[in-house]
Short mmCIF file of C-alpha atoms in Angstrom, two decimals:
data_model
loop_
_atom_site.label_atom_id
_atom_site.label_comp_id
_atom_site.label_asym_id
_atom_site.label_seq_id
_atom_site.Cartn_x
_atom_site.Cartn_y
_atom_site.Cartn_z
CA UNK P 143 -11.69 -12.93 0.00
CA UNK P 144 -9.66 -14.82 2.40
CA UNK P 145 -8.40 -14.68 6.01
CA UNK P 146 -5.74 -17.03 7.57
CA UNK P 147 -4.13 -17.02 10.93
CA UNK P 148 -1.00 -19.24 10.91
CA UNK P 149 2.32 -19.75 12.71
CA UNK P 150 4.22 -20.21 9.71
CA UNK P 151 5.78 -17.61 7.49
CA UNK P 152 4.09 -16.73 4.27
CA UNK P 153 5.49 -16.24 0.68
CA UNK P 154 4.28 -12.72 -0.38
CA UNK P 155 4.92 -13.32 -4.16
CA UNK P 156 2.97 -16.53 -4.12
CA UNK P 157 -0.02 -15.07 -2.24
CA UNK P 158 -0.12 -12.22 -4.55
CA UNK P 159 -0.02 -13.94 -7.59
CA UNK P 160 -2.66 -16.33 -6.40
CA UNK P 161 -4.71 -13.42 -5.23
CA UNK P 162 -4.84 -11.86 -8.65
CA UNK P 163 -4.48 -14.82 -11.05
CA UNK P 164 -6.67 -14.65 -13.73
CA UNK P 165 -8.74 -11.58 -12.49
CA UNK P 166 -8.28 -9.03 -15.16
CA UNK P 167 -10.43 -6.51 -13.62
CA UNK P 168 -7.78 -5.64 -10.99
CA UNK P 169 -6.03 -2.42 -12.18
CA UNK P 170 -4.10 -1.80 -8.77
CA UNK P 171 -2.99 -4.16 -5.92
CA UNK P 172 -2.12 -2.21 -2.49
CA UNK P 173 -0.33 -4.24 -0.25
CA UNK P 174 1.05 -4.00 3.27
CA UNK P 175 3.55 -6.21 4.94
CA UNK P 176 4.15 -5.63 8.79
CA UNK P 177 7.84 -6.77 10.09
CA UNK P 178 9.04 -7.12 13.48
CA UNK P 179 11.22 -4.07 14.19
CA UNK P 180 14.20 -4.17 16.13
CA UNK P 181 13.53 -1.75 18.91
CA UNK P 182 15.02 0.05 21.79
CA UNK P 183 12.76 0.72 24.77
CA UNK P 184 13.54 2.48 27.78
CA UNK P 185 13.34 0.91 31.14
CA UNK P 186 14.43 2.97 33.88
CA UNK P 187 17.91 4.12 33.00
CA UNK P 188 18.54 1.40 30.76
CA UNK P 189 17.71 1.16 27.02
CA UNK P 190 16.91 -2.63 26.09
CA UNK P 191 16.85 -4.00 22.77
CA UNK P 192 13.83 -5.96 21.74
CA UNK P 193 14.98 -9.17 19.72
CA UNK P 194 12.12 -10.88 19.59
CA UNK P 195 8.34 -11.40 20.52
CA UNK P 196 5.59 -13.86 20.97
CA UNK P 197 2.19 -12.72 19.40
CA UNK P 198 -0.59 -14.46 21.22
CA UNK P 199 -4.08 -14.66 19.87
CA UNK P 200 -7.40 -15.90 20.69
CA UNK P 201 -8.18 -18.79 18.18
CA UNK P 202 -11.65 -18.77 16.72
CA UNK P 203 -12.21 -15.33 17.66
CA UNK P 204 -9.33 -13.90 15.51
CA UNK P 205 -10.42 -15.51 12.51
CA UNK P 206 -14.10 -14.23 12.83
CA UNK P 207 -12.75 -10.77 13.72
CA UNK P 208 -10.58 -10.59 10.72
CA UNK P 209 -13.49 -11.90 8.47
CA UNK P 210 -15.58 -9.14 9.81
CA UNK P 211 -13.00 -6.54 9.12
CA UNK P 212 -12.46 -7.91 5.66
CA UNK P 213 -16.48 -7.72 4.98
CA UNK P 214 -16.51 -4.25 6.11
CA UNK P 215 -13.91 -3.20 3.73
CA UNK P 216 -15.71 -4.82 1.02
CA UNK P 217 -18.97 -3.06 1.95
CA UNK P 218 -17.22 0.15 1.57
CA UNK P 219 -14.98 -0.03 -1.31
CA UNK P 220 -15.46 -1.73 -4.81
CA UNK P 221 -13.02 -4.54 -4.27
CA UNK P 222 -12.06 -7.39 -6.67
CA UNK P 223 -9.51 -9.27 -3.92
CA UNK P 224 -8.76 -9.15 -0.42
CA UNK P 225 -6.44 -11.16 1.69
CA UNK P 226 -5.28 -10.94 5.09
CA UNK P 227 -2.71 -13.29 6.61
CA UNK P 228 -1.60 -12.94 10.29
CA UNK P 229 1.03 -14.78 12.08
CA UNK P 230 1.23 -15.92 15.55
CA UNK P 231 3.79 -17.65 18.07
CA UNK P 232 7.29 -16.28 18.37
CA UNK P 233 8.95 -14.00 15.77
CA UNK P 234 12.17 -12.28 15.70
CA UNK P 235 13.51 -9.02 14.35
CA UNK P 236 13.09 -8.97 10.59
CA UNK P 237 10.14 -11.49 10.37
CA UNK P 238 7.13 -10.77 8.53
CA UNK P 239 4.18 -10.59 11.10
CA UNK P 240 1.03 -9.81 8.67
CA UNK P 241 0.06 -9.56 5.07
CA UNK P 242 -2.67 -7.39 3.93
CA UNK P 243 -3.62 -7.18 0.20
CA UNK P 244 -6.47 -5.52 -1.76
CA UNK P 245 -7.04 -5.55 -5.39
CA UNK P 246 -9.43 -2.90 -6.91
CA UNK P 247 -10.10 -1.70 -10.35
CA UNK P 248 -8.71 1.69 -9.12
CA UNK P 249 -5.89 2.27 -7.12
CA UNK P 250 -7.36 4.78 -4.83
CA UNK P 251 -9.86 2.07 -3.49
CA UNK P 252 -7.24 -0.29 -3.18
CA UNK P 253 -5.04 1.99 -1.07
CA UNK P 254 -7.87 3.25 1.22
CA UNK P 255 -9.31 -0.35 1.89
CA UNK P 256 -5.61 -1.44 2.50
CA UNK P 257 -4.91 1.22 5.07
CA UNK P 258 -8.40 0.49 6.61
CA UNK P 259 -7.80 -3.14 7.05
CA UNK P 260 -4.38 -2.37 8.51
CA UNK P 261 -5.78 0.22 11.11
CA UNK P 262 -8.61 -2.06 12.07
CA UNK P 263 -6.96 -5.10 12.51
CA UNK P 264 -4.51 -3.40 15.16
CA UNK P 265 -7.50 -2.26 17.11
CA UNK P 266 -10.09 -5.11 16.67
CA UNK P 267 -8.54 -8.30 16.33
CA UNK P 268 -7.45 -10.39 19.33
CA UNK P 269 -3.50 -10.14 19.07
CA UNK P 270 -1.27 -9.39 22.13
CA UNK P 271 2.67 -8.85 21.74
CA UNK P 272 4.93 -10.26 24.47
CA UNK P 273 8.34 -8.60 23.82
CA UNK P 274 11.63 -10.11 24.83
CA UNK P 275 14.01 -7.78 25.97
CA UNK P 276 17.51 -8.41 27.75
CA UNK P 277 15.81 -7.59 31.08
CA UNK P 278 12.94 -10.03 30.50
CA UNK P 279 9.59 -10.30 29.01
CA UNK P 280 7.39 -7.27 28.65
CA UNK P 281 3.64 -7.26 27.44
CA UNK P 282 3.19 -4.32 24.82
CA UNK P 283 0.63 -1.80 25.80
CA UNK P 284 -1.79 -0.60 23.33
CA UNK P 285 -0.64 1.99 21.16
CA UNK P 286 -2.33 5.32 21.18
CA UNK P 287 -1.88 6.24 17.71
CA UNK P 288 -3.47 2.78 16.80
CA UNK P 289 -6.90 4.02 18.20
CA UNK P 290 -6.52 7.40 16.60
CA UNK P 291 -5.76 5.70 13.06
CA UNK P 292 -8.66 3.24 13.44
CA UNK P 293 -11.05 6.00 14.63
CA UNK P 294 -10.60 8.05 11.45
CA UNK P 295 -12.58 4.88 9.87
CA UNK P 296 -15.40 5.23 12.19
CA UNK P 297 -18.57 6.29 10.53
CA UNK P 298 -20.72 9.04 11.92
CA UNK P 299 -24.02 7.79 12.95
CA UNK O 1022 -19.57 -21.49 31.44
CA UNK O 1023 -16.15 -21.28 30.04
CA UNK O 1024 -14.04 -18.09 31.26
CA UNK O 1025 -10.80 -17.49 29.25
CA UNK O 1026 -7.97 -15.00 29.97
CA UNK O 1027 -5.35 -13.85 27.55
CA UNK O 1028 -1.68 -12.06 27.79
CA UNK O 1029 -0.87 -10.71 31.02
CA UNK O 1030 -4.35 -11.54 32.55
CA UNK O 1031 -3.60 -15.13 31.98
CA UNK O 1032 -0.31 -15.12 33.89
CA UNK O 1033 -2.04 -13.09 36.59
CA UNK O 1034 -5.01 -15.20 36.96
CA UNK O 1035 -2.90 -18.36 36.87
CA UNK O 1036 -4.84 -20.43 34.43
CA UNK O 1037 -5.76 -19.82 30.60
CA UNK O 1038 -9.16 -20.84 31.25
CA UNK O 1039 -11.67 -22.22 33.75
CA UNK O 1040 -15.20 -23.54 33.95
CA UNK O 1041 -17.27 -21.56 36.26
CA UNK O 1042 -21.04 -22.04 37.60
CA UNK O 1043 -22.02 -18.36 38.97
CA UNK O 1044 -25.14 -18.19 40.60
CA UNK O 1045 -28.34 -16.93 38.67
CA UNK O 1046 -28.16 -13.03 39.99
CA UNK O 1047 -24.74 -12.95 38.01
CA UNK O 1048 -26.63 -11.55 35.09
CA UNK O 1049 -24.13 -9.70 32.99
CA UNK O 1050 -20.41 -9.53 32.09
CA UNK O 1051 -19.94 -6.95 34.54
CA UNK O 1052 -21.54 -8.91 37.52
CA UNK O 1053 -19.32 -11.84 36.21
CA UNK O 1054 -15.96 -9.56 36.61
CA UNK O 1055 -17.22 -8.79 40.57
CA UNK O 1056 -17.85 -12.50 41.17
CA UNK O 1057 -14.63 -13.84 39.51
CA UNK O 1058 -12.76 -11.36 41.55
CA UNK O 1059 -13.38 -13.51 44.81
CA UNK O 1060 -11.91 -16.62 43.27
CA UNK O 1061 -8.16 -15.85 44.19
CA UNK O 1062 -5.90 -13.02 44.76
CA UNK O 1063 -4.79 -13.32 41.11
CA UNK O 1064 -8.26 -13.12 39.74
CA UNK O 1065 -8.68 -9.90 42.08
CA UNK O 1066 -5.76 -8.23 40.72
CA UNK O 1067 -6.22 -9.12 36.96
CA UNK O 1068 -10.03 -7.95 37.10
CA UNK O 1069 -9.28 -5.09 39.51
CA UNK O 1070 -11.56 -2.03 38.99
CA UNK O 1071 -10.15 0.63 36.80
CA UNK O 1072 -7.94 -2.06 35.21
CA UNK O 1073 -8.03 -1.59 31.51
CA UNK O 1074 -9.35 -4.87 29.99
CA UNK O 1075 -12.09 -5.71 27.47
CA UNK O 1076 -14.33 -8.67 27.09
CA UNK O 1077 -15.67 -11.25 24.48
CA UNK O 1078 -18.88 -13.10 24.69
CA UNK O 1079 -19.06 -16.32 22.62
CA UNK O 1080 -15.89 -14.85 20.63
CA UNK O 1081 -17.39 -11.58 20.05
CA UNK O 1082 -16.37 -8.25 21.53
CA UNK O 1083 -18.80 -7.29 24.14
CA UNK O 1084 -19.53 -4.44 26.71
CA UNK O 1085 -19.87 -5.16 30.30
CA UNK O 1086 -23.77 -4.76 30.10
CA UNK O 1087 -24.24 -7.81 28.10
CA UNK O 1088 -26.25 -10.75 29.19
CA UNK O 1089 -24.86 -13.77 30.17
CA UNK O 1090 -28.11 -16.11 29.58
CA UNK O 1091 -27.27 -18.67 27.08
CA UNK O 1092 -23.75 -17.86 26.92
CA UNK O 1093 -21.03 -20.68 26.58
CA UNK O 1094 -17.88 -18.81 26.73
CA UNK O 1095 -16.54 -15.34 28.36
CA UNK O 1096 -12.92 -13.97 27.48
CA UNK O 1097 -11.08 -11.45 29.33
CA UNK O 1098 -8.05 -9.71 27.84
CA UNK O 1099 -5.88 -6.49 27.58
CA UNK O 1100 -6.34 -3.90 24.64
CA UNK O 1101 -5.17 -5.65 21.47
CA UNK O 1102 -1.51 -5.01 20.17
CA UNK O 1103 -1.44 -7.10 16.98
CA UNK O 1104 -0.53 -5.97 13.18
CA UNK C 1387 16.77 3.13 -2.95
CA UNK C 1388 16.38 1.78 -6.65
CA UNK C 1389 14.84 2.48 -9.72
CA UNK C 1390 14.51 0.12 -12.79
CA UNK C 1391 12.92 0.53 -16.20
CA UNK C 1392 12.62 -3.08 -17.82
CA UNK C 1393 10.60 -4.73 -20.64
CA UNK C 1394 10.70 -8.09 -18.57
CA UNK C 1395 8.27 -8.92 -15.91
CA UNK C 1396 9.28 -8.79 -12.24
CA UNK C 1397 8.79 -11.27 -9.34
CA UNK C 1398 7.05 -9.29 -6.45
CA UNK C 1399 8.08 -11.46 -3.56
CA UNK C 1400 11.94 -11.73 -4.82
CA UNK C 1401 11.95 -7.90 -5.16
CA UNK C 1402 10.41 -7.24 -1.89
CA UNK C 1403 12.75 -10.00 0.19
CA UNK C 1404 15.72 -8.40 -1.51
CA UNK C 1405 14.50 -4.83 -0.52
CA UNK C 1406 13.91 -5.63 3.27
CA UNK C 1407 16.53 -8.42 3.56
CA UNK C 1408 18.66 -7.98 6.77
CA UNK C 1409 16.98 -4.29 7.45
CA UNK C 1410 15.51 -4.67 11.09
CA UNK C 1411 14.49 -1.10 11.24
CA UNK C 1412 11.74 -1.67 8.77
CA UNK C 1413 8.28 -2.28 10.59
CA UNK C 1414 6.01 -1.69 7.53
CA UNK C 1415 6.21 -2.11 3.97
CA UNK C 1416 3.49 -0.62 1.67
CA UNK C 1417 3.39 -1.87 -2.00
CA UNK C 1418 1.61 -1.03 -5.02
CA UNK C 1419 1.44 -3.45 -7.94
CA UNK C 1420 -0.08 -1.79 -11.21
CA UNK C 1421 -1.73 -4.24 -13.49
CA UNK C 1422 -3.16 -3.96 -17.12
CA UNK C 1423 -6.90 -4.10 -16.68
CA UNK C 1424 -9.26 -5.33 -19.23
CA UNK C 1425 -11.36 -2.32 -20.08
CA UNK C 1426 -14.16 -1.46 -22.28
CA UNK C 1427 -13.94 1.82 -23.98
CA UNK C 1428 -16.95 3.51 -25.60
CA UNK C 1429 -16.06 4.49 -29.19
CA UNK C 1430 -19.09 6.11 -30.93
CA UNK C 1431 -21.82 3.56 -30.74
CA UNK C 1432 -19.24 0.50 -30.07
CA UNK C 1433 -18.00 -0.35 -26.68
CA UNK C 1434 -14.67 -2.04 -27.35
CA UNK C 1435 -12.62 -4.52 -25.30
CA UNK C 1436 -8.85 -3.24 -24.62
CA UNK C 1437 -6.94 -6.56 -24.57
CA UNK C 1438 -3.48 -5.36 -24.49
CA UNK C 1439 -1.44 -2.11 -24.84
CA UNK C 1440 2.17 -1.05 -25.63
CA UNK C 1441 4.02 1.23 -23.11
CA UNK C 1442 6.45 3.64 -24.81
CA UNK C 1443 8.95 5.66 -22.81
CA UNK C 1444 11.81 7.70 -23.11
CA UNK C 1445 15.03 5.89 -22.26
CA UNK C 1446 17.25 7.86 -20.18
CA UNK C 1447 14.61 10.63 -19.09
CA UNK C 1448 12.37 7.89 -17.52
CA UNK C 1449 15.23 6.75 -15.22
CA UNK C 1450 15.99 10.20 -14.35
CA UNK C 1451 12.45 11.10 -13.74
CA UNK C 1452 11.82 8.04 -11.57
CA UNK C 1453 15.08 8.75 -9.38
CA UNK C 1454 13.98 12.18 -8.85
CA UNK C 1455 10.57 11.37 -7.65
CA UNK C 1456 12.19 8.79 -5.53
CA UNK C 1457 14.53 11.15 -3.99
CA UNK C 1458 11.62 13.71 -3.28
CA UNK C 1459 9.95 10.84 -1.33
CA UNK C 1460 12.98 10.42 0.71
CA UNK C 1461 13.16 13.89 1.57
CA UNK C 1462 9.68 13.96 2.75
CA UNK C 1463 9.35 10.78 4.84
CA UNK C 1464 11.68 8.56 6.87
CA UNK C 1465 12.16 5.85 4.67
CA UNK C 1466 14.44 3.04 5.24
CA UNK C 1467 13.72 1.42 1.50
CA UNK C 1468 12.30 2.36 -1.73
CA UNK C 1469 11.91 0.54 -5.12
CA UNK C 1470 10.16 1.51 -8.25
CA UNK C 1471 10.28 -1.02 -11.19
CA UNK C 1472 8.39 -0.06 -14.26
CA UNK C 1473 7.95 -2.16 -17.40
CA UNK C 1474 7.51 -1.04 -21.07
CA UNK C 1475 6.80 -2.65 -24.25
CA UNK C 1476 3.67 -4.97 -25.07
CA UNK C 1477 1.51 -5.84 -22.09
CA UNK C 1478 -1.65 -7.85 -21.98
CA UNK C 1479 -4.68 -7.56 -19.62
CA UNK C 1480 -3.56 -9.37 -16.18
CA UNK C 1481 0.08 -8.32 -16.76
CA UNK C 1482 1.88 -6.44 -14.27
CA UNK C 1483 2.97 -2.90 -15.12
CA UNK C 1484 4.79 -1.27 -12.05
CA UNK C 1485 5.85 -2.19 -8.77
CA UNK C 1486 6.44 0.64 -6.12
CA UNK C 1487 7.62 -0.52 -2.58
CA UNK C 1488 8.41 1.47 0.59
CA UNK C 1489 9.78 0.41 3.52
CA UNK C 1490 9.78 2.60 6.77
CA UNK C 1491 9.84 1.99 10.64
CA UNK C 1492 6.28 3.22 10.82
CA UNK C 1493 3.36 2.11 8.58
CA UNK C 1494 1.95 5.71 8.09
CA UNK C 1495 5.17 6.85 6.31
CA UNK C 1496 5.29 3.81 4.46
CA UNK C 1497 1.77 4.25 2.76
CA UNK C 1498 1.87 7.98 2.50
CA UNK C 1499 5.06 7.74 0.51
CA UNK C 1500 3.93 4.99 -1.73
CA UNK C 1501 0.99 6.77 -2.63
CA UNK C 1502 2.98 9.61 -3.35
CA UNK C 1503 5.33 7.84 -5.48
CA UNK C 1504 2.49 6.14 -7.56
CA UNK C 1505 0.68 9.60 -7.93
CA UNK C 1506 3.75 11.42 -9.16
CA UNK C 1507 5.13 8.54 -11.41
CA UNK C 1508 1.81 8.67 -13.15
CA UNK C 1509 2.15 12.54 -14.13
CA UNK C 1510 5.99 13.16 -13.96
CA UNK C 1511 7.46 10.03 -15.54
CA UNK C 1512 7.54 10.00 -19.55
CA UNK C 1513 5.37 6.99 -20.29
CA UNK C 1514 2.71 6.75 -22.96
CA UNK C 1515 0.08 3.96 -23.42
CA UNK C 1516 -1.30 2.80 -26.75
CA UNK C 1517 -4.29 0.58 -26.49
CA UNK C 1518 -5.08 -2.40 -28.76
CA UNK C 1519 -8.78 -2.29 -29.51
CA UNK C 1520 -10.74 -4.43 -31.97
CA UNK C 1521 -11.22 -1.23 -33.82
CA UNK C 1522 -7.67 -0.48 -33.79
CA UNK C 1523 -4.82 1.09 -31.85
CA UNK C 1524 -5.50 4.29 -29.79
CA UNK C 1525 -3.28 6.53 -27.57
CA UNK C 1526 -4.65 6.87 -24.11
CA UNK C 1527 -5.24 10.53 -23.03
CA UNK C 1528 -4.31 11.50 -19.69
CA UNK C 1529 -6.39 10.99 -16.88
CA UNK C 1530 -7.78 14.40 -15.26
CA UNK C 1531 -8.11 12.28 -11.96
CA UNK C 1532 -4.41 11.62 -12.02
CA UNK C 1533 -3.27 15.04 -12.11
CA UNK C 1534 -5.57 15.88 -9.20
CA UNK C 1535 -4.07 13.02 -7.26
CA UNK C 1536 -0.50 14.17 -7.98
CA UNK C 1537 -1.42 17.79 -7.23
CA UNK C 1538 -2.43 16.84 -3.44
CA UNK C 1539 1.37 16.65 -2.96
CA UNK C 1540 2.23 19.78 -4.30
CA UNK C 1541 3.79 22.03 -1.47
CA UNK C 1542 2.60 25.33 -0.90
CA UNK C 1543 5.57 27.76 -1.83
CA UNK L 1148 20.74 19.62 -31.95
CA UNK L 1149 18.41 16.31 -31.86
CA UNK L 1150 14.73 16.83 -31.62
CA UNK L 1151 13.07 13.60 -30.46
CA UNK L 1152 9.18 12.98 -30.67
CA UNK L 1153 7.03 10.59 -28.70
CA UNK L 1154 3.82 8.64 -28.64
CA UNK L 1155 1.21 9.94 -31.43
CA UNK L 1156 3.48 12.84 -32.11
CA UNK L 1157 6.06 10.56 -33.51
CA UNK L 1158 3.58 9.20 -35.92
CA UNK L 1159 2.40 12.32 -36.77
CA UNK L 1160 5.72 13.91 -37.44
CA UNK L 1161 6.80 10.71 -39.31
CA UNK L 1162 10.09 10.11 -37.72
CA UNK L 1163 11.11 9.57 -34.09
CA UNK L 1164 14.10 11.90 -34.00
CA UNK L 1165 15.85 14.33 -36.36
CA UNK L 1166 19.00 16.54 -36.25
CA UNK L 1167 18.11 20.02 -36.71
CA UNK L 1168 20.45 23.14 -37.02
CA UNK L 1169 17.82 26.02 -36.34
CA UNK L 1170 19.32 29.76 -36.87
CA UNK L 1171 20.58 31.81 -33.94
CA UNK L 1172 17.13 33.67 -33.60
CA UNK L 1173 15.63 30.49 -32.51
CA UNK L 1174 16.51 30.93 -29.11
CA UNK L 1175 13.83 29.23 -26.85
CA UNK L 1176 11.97 25.90 -26.79
CA UNK L 1177 8.81 27.77 -27.88
CA UNK L 1178 10.93 29.28 -30.84
CA UNK L 1179 11.93 25.96 -31.86
CA UNK L 1180 8.15 24.74 -31.93
CA UNK L 1181 7.31 27.54 -34.34
CA UNK L 1182 10.33 26.97 -36.51
CA UNK L 1183 9.70 23.15 -36.59
CA UNK L 1184 6.06 23.64 -37.77
CA UNK L 1185 7.67 24.77 -41.25
CA UNK L 1186 9.26 21.42 -41.84
CA UNK L 1187 6.42 19.25 -43.05
CA UNK L 1188 2.63 19.19 -42.79
CA UNK L 1189 3.17 16.25 -40.10
CA UNK L 1190 5.27 18.77 -38.03
CA UNK L 1191 2.68 21.68 -38.36
CA UNK L 1192 0.03 19.18 -37.21
CA UNK L 1193 2.13 17.58 -34.30
CA UNK L 1194 3.19 20.91 -32.98
CA UNK L 1195 0.10 22.89 -33.91
CA UNK L 1196 -0.99 25.87 -31.81
CA UNK L 1197 -3.17 24.93 -29.00
CA UNK L 1198 -2.17 21.23 -29.23
CA UNK L 1199 -1.64 19.48 -25.64
CA UNK L 1200 2.17 18.70 -25.53
CA UNK L 1201 4.98 19.12 -23.44
CA UNK L 1202 8.89 19.37 -23.85
CA UNK L 1203 11.89 18.23 -22.24
CA UNK L 1204 15.53 19.64 -22.74
CA UNK L 1205 18.23 17.39 -22.15
CA UNK L 1206 15.95 14.83 -20.70
CA UNK L 1207 14.48 17.07 -18.13
CA UNK L 1208 10.95 18.53 -18.21
CA UNK L 1209 11.13 22.13 -19.68
CA UNK L 1210 8.59 25.03 -20.01
CA UNK L 1211 8.68 26.84 -23.49
CA UNK L 1212 10.78 29.72 -22.31
CA UNK L 1213 13.81 27.53 -21.64
CA UNK L 1214 16.64 28.61 -23.69
CA UNK L 1215 18.27 26.29 -26.08
CA UNK L 1216 21.90 27.58 -25.86
CA UNK L 1217 24.09 24.68 -25.23
CA UNK L 1218 21.28 22.15 -25.41
CA UNK L 1219 22.00 18.84 -27.35
CA UNK L 1220 18.38 17.27 -27.18
CA UNK L 1221 14.92 18.76 -27.26
CA UNK L 1222 11.98 16.11 -27.13
CA UNK L 1223 8.46 16.80 -27.44
CA UNK L 1224 5.50 14.48 -26.18
CA UNK L 1225 1.81 14.27 -25.28
CA UNK L 1226 0.93 14.17 -21.46
CA UNK L 1227 2.30 11.05 -19.70
CA UNK L 1228 0.12 8.38 -18.99
CA UNK L 1229 2.20 5.54 -17.46
CA UNK L 1230 1.79 3.77 -14.16
#
């Protein structure tokens, strides 16, 4: 039951050990680690390599948004432990960006809640990616697939 | 009232944040957008009609019909691309 | 692209770092850690606490079965990295049993393949759980839900 | 031919494995099950008709109609419960 926004890298093993330590009701721990992927973007006739990016966020609002997303997951699934750690600042290809971990007595709930958290934080937490390409800096546009992924969790009213 | 801009909107406006005192008839987030456009060509471009941007009021996502009475901070930003 | 069956515990952080190290094509890493859950089983009028279990397996066949499951996942999804580590022997409540990790350029493939691997290894890898309860030892019966979970990945012929 | 037993079947049979030399008319895994039942009351119980158990031939899951010709190892076990 914890949310952190930080510039520093995180230690996945230490985070997970701390999250589950002593809780013998957890049968399954589903985890997602987002990494900066080396990409090639088409820019006119050129294909540029993205080597690094800077992740900007909205201090204050970010933590609040992540806490609300986490609370929503806890309302929907029987969870024993949840953790979201999201980095900001300059990140290079191969660097970790985000860690989402969910522990539940049952693996189905852990997997579902983990996917839910990842989908929602992509569309509901105030982060913006600025990519560095050989041709210069470029703000990343929203990914249509992310909206679709987030929308599948919307409850019918 | 503090107004904040993020990502490319911050660059286009030219400042990350500014204190503004709109007149009383600027009652909603949408009214504020229209009023801010007159501050500079950068504001006009960043907050142009039809541009894809969202807003937060006191650090919660808000639609443009949200009232400004009692609000301390309004933010404008492009769609989120984190995770 | 690795499968291990071992008695010793594993270090989740070290395993994941090793798995993704230097591969800049991985955008998402989906991970599952299965833990021994403290359970209460009804036995006539008594509710017994399960404090520990012994996991028996079929050396040789186990590795082969896990390799086949992993190969199947790689046929179905575009994966950059896969890892299955499964323990055997005596395990106590809170202990790690299994680690499944899948790295892919895209998170959807990573999540799906990870769930697939967990579902299939539960029904297709030769492991058997012997639980220790205050009333004595008890072989665990197959879980009907596991068959259903595995069946959703069966391809229509 | 080596025959191996796992989990509760191993306890019921009384040995983890044994070398057997069934006659030529024992041609399939199913034939072997019927033949093994006569070795001891433990065998008969573990391999009883209607009991929920599966088999592997040379360390691959096998149905009861699989032929035994050339096979080195047959294993019998209850449904898997790992993970």
